[in-house]
Short mmCIF file of C-alpha atoms and ligand atoms in Angstrom, two decimals:
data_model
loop_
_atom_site.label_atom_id
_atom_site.label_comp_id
_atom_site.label_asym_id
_atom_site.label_seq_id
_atom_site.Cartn_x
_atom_site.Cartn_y
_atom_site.Cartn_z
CA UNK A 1 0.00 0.00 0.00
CA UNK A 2 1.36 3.43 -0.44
CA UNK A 3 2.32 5.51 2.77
CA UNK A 4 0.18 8.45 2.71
CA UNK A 5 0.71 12.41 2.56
CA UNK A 6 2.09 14.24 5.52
CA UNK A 7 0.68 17.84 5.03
CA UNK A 8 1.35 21.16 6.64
CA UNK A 9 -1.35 23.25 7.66
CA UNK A 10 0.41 26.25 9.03
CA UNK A 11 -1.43 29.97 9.66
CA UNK A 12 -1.07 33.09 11.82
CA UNK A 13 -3.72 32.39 14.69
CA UNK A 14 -7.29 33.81 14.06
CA UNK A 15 -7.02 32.79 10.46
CA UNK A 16 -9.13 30.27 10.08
CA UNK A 17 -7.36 27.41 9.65
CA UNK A 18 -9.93 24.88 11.75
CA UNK A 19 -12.82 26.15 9.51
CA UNK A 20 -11.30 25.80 6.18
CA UNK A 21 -9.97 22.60 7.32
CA UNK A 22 -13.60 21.53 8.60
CA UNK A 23 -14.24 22.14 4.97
CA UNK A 24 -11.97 20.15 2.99
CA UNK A 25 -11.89 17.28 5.45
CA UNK A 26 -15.56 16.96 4.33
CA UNK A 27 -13.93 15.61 0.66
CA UNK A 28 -13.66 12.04 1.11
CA UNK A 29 -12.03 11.16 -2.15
CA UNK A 30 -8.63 13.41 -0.40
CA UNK A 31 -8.78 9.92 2.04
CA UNK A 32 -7.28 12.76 4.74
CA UNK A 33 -7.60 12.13 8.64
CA UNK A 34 -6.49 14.85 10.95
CA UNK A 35 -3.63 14.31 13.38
CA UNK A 36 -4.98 15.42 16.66
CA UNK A 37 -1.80 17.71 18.93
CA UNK A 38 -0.80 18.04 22.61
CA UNK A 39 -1.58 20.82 24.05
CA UNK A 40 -0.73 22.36 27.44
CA UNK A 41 -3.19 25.10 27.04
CA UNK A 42 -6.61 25.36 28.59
CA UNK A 43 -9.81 24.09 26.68
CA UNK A 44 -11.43 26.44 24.74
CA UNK A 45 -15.58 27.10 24.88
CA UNK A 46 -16.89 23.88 23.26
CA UNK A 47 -13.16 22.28 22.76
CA UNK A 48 -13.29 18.80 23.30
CA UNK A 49 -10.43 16.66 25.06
CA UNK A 50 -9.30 14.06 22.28
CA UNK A 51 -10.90 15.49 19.62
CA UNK A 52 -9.55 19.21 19.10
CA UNK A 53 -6.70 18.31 21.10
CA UNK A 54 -5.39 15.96 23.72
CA UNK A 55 -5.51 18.18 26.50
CA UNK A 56 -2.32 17.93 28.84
CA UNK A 57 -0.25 19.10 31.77
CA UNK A 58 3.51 20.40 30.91
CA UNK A 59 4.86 17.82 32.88
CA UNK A 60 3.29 15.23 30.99
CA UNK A 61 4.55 17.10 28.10
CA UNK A 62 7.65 17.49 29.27
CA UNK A 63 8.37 13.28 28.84
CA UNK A 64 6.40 12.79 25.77
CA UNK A 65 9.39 15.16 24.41
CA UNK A 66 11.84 13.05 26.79
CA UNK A 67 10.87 9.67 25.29
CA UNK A 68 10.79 10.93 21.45
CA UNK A 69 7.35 10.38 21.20
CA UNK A 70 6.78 13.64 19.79
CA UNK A 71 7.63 14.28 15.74
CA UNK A 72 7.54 18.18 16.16
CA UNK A 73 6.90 20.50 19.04
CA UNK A 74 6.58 24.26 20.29
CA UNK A 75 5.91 26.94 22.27
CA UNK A 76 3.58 29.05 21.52
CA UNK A 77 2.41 32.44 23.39
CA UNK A 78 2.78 30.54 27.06
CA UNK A 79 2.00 26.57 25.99
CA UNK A 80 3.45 23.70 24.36
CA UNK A 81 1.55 22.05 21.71
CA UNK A 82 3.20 18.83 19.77
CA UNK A 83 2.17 16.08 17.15
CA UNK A 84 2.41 12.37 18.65
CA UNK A 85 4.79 10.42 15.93
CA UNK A 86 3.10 6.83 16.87
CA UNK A 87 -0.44 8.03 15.75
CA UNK A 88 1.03 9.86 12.47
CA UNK A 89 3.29 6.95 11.46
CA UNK A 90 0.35 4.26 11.97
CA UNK A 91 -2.20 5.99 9.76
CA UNK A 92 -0.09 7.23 6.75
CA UNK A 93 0.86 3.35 7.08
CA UNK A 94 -2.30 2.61 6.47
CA UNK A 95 -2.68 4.79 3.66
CA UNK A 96 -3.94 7.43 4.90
CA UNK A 97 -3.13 11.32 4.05
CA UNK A 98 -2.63 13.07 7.32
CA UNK A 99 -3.61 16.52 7.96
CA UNK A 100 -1.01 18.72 10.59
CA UNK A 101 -2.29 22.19 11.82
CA UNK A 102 0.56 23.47 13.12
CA UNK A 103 2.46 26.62 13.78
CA UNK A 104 5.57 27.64 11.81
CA UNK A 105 8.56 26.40 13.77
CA UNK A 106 6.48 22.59 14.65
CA UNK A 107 6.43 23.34 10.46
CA UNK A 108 10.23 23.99 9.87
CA UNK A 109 11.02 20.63 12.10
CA UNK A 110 8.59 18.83 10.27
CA UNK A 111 10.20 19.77 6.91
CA UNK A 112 13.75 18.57 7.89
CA UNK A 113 12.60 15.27 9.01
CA UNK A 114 10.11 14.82 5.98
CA UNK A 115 11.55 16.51 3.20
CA UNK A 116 8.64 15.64 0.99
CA UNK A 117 6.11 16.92 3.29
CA UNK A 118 2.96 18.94 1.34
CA UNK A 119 3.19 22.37 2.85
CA UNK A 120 0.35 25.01 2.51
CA UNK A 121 0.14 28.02 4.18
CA UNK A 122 -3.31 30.11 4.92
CA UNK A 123 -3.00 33.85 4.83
CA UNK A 124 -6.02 36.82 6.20
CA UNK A 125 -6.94 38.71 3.01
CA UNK A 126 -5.30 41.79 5.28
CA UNK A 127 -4.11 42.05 9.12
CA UNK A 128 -7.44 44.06 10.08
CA UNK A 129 -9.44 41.32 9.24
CA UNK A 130 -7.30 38.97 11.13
CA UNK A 131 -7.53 41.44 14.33
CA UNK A 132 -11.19 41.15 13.91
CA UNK A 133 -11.53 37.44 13.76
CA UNK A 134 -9.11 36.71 16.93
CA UNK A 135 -10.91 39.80 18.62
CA UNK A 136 -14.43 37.98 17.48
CA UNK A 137 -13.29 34.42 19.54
CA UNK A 138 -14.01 36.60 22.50
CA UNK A 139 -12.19 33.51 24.28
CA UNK A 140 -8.53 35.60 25.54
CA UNK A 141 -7.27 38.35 27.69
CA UNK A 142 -5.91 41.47 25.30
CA UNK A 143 -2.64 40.97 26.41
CA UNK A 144 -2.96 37.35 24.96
CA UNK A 145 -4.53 38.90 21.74
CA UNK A 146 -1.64 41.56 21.62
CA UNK A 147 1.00 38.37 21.23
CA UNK A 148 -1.06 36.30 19.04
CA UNK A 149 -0.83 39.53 16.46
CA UNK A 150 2.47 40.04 17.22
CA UNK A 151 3.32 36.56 16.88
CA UNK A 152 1.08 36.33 13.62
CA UNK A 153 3.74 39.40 12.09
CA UNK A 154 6.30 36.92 12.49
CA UNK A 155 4.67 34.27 11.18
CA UNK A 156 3.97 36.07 7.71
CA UNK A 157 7.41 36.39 7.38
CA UNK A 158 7.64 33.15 6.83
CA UNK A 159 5.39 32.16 4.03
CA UNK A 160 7.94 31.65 1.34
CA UNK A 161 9.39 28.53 3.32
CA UNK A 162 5.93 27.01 2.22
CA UNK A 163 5.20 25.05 -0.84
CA UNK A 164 1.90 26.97 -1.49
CA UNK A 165 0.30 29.57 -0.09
CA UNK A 166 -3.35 29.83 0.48
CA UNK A 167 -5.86 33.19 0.91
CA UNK A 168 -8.51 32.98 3.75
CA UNK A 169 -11.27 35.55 2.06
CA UNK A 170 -13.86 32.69 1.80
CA UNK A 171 -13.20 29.77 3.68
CA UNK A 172 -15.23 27.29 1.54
CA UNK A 173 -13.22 28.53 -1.60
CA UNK A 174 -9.93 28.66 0.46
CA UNK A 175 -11.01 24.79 0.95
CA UNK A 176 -11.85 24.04 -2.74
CA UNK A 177 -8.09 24.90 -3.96
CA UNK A 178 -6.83 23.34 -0.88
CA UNK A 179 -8.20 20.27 -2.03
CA UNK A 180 -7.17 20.99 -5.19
CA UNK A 181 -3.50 21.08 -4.43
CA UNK A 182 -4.29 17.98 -2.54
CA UNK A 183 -5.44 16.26 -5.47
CA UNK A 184 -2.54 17.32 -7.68
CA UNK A 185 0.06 16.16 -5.06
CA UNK A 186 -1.54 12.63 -4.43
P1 LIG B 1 -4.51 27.59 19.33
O1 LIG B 1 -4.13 27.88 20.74
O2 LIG B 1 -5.04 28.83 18.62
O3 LIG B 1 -5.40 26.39 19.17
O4 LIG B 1 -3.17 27.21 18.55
C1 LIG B 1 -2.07 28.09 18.55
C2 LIG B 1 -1.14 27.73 17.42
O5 LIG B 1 -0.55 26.44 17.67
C3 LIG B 1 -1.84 27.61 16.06
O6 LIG B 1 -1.02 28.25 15.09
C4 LIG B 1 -1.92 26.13 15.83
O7 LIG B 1 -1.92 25.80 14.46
C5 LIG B 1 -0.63 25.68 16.49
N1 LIG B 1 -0.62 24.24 16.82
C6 LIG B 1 -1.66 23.43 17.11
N2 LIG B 1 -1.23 22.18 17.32
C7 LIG B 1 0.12 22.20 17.13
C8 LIG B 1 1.14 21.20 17.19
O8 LIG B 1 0.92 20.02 17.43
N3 LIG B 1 2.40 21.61 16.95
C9 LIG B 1 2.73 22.90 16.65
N4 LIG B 1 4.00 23.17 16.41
N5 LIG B 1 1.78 23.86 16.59
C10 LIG B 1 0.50 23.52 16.82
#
């Protein structure tokens, strides 16, 4: 059987990458399955432990990264968030494409241990609209929001390290040539 596609999802936060992704997952020709991530970071409104994430403490953290259990991992504004190898490994085994949302330097490790990794990168159509949406969340402090757009700044920089880069005007066409590139890369 062939091993499936590892791709990168990677997006400033506020973006929209869960919605576009709820979008394209929804194509079950792509044969995609979503790699669920560690997280040290408190539940969200209407997050759900082992679904949106696998919620954890940093010290459990702390030995997944010990025991190599983890195939990327960072630190982002205050919390850890990782991508369990085991769980990756087993399902592109089984043929499955698997789906990574992940932030840019979890991306970067990614890429040097997969060189053929499928990287796509979401963009805001312009960084008002991207204050709007994390503002809209209502779910953080604005000293939290502050870092998320100045880590988001950052993040932009760093587009051109992706294979293709994606515009979040309309999520459901965002989707459509997400799963187009998909297509063209299976
Ligand atoms: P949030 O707290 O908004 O859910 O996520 C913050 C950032 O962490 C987002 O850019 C999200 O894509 C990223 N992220 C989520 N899971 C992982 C992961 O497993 N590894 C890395 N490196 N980043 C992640």
């Amino acid at each position: 059987m062939k091993k499936g596609l590892l791709i990168v999802i990677s997006g400033p936060s506020g973006v929209g990458k869960g919605t576009v992704r709820e979008y394209f997952m929804k194509d079950k020709s792509l044969n995609l399955t979503y790699s669920i991530s560690m997280t040290t970071r408190a539940p969200r409104n209407g997050e759900v432990d082992g679904v949106d994430y696998i919620f954890t403490t940093k010290e459990e953290f702390q030995k997944a990264i010990d025991n190599g259990e983890l195939l990327e991992w960072a630190e982002f504004v205050g919390n850890y968030y990782g991508t369990p190898l085991a769980a990756v490994e087993k399902l592109r085994n089984e043929g499955k494409n698997v789906v990574l949302e992940i932030e840019v330097q979890g991306a970067t490790q990614v890429r040097e241990k997969c060189p053929d990794v499928l990287s796509i990168f979401i963009i805001p159509p312009c960084m008002e609209e991207l204050e709007k949406r994390i503002r809209g969340r209502r779910s953080e402090p604005e000293e939290i929001i502050q870092e998320r757009l100045a880590k988001a700044n950052q993040e932009l920089k760093l587009v051109s390290n992706y294979k293709y880069v994606v515009c979040n005007d309309d999520p459901e066409l965002a989707a459509e040539v997400i799963a187009l590139i998909i297509k063209r890369n299976s």
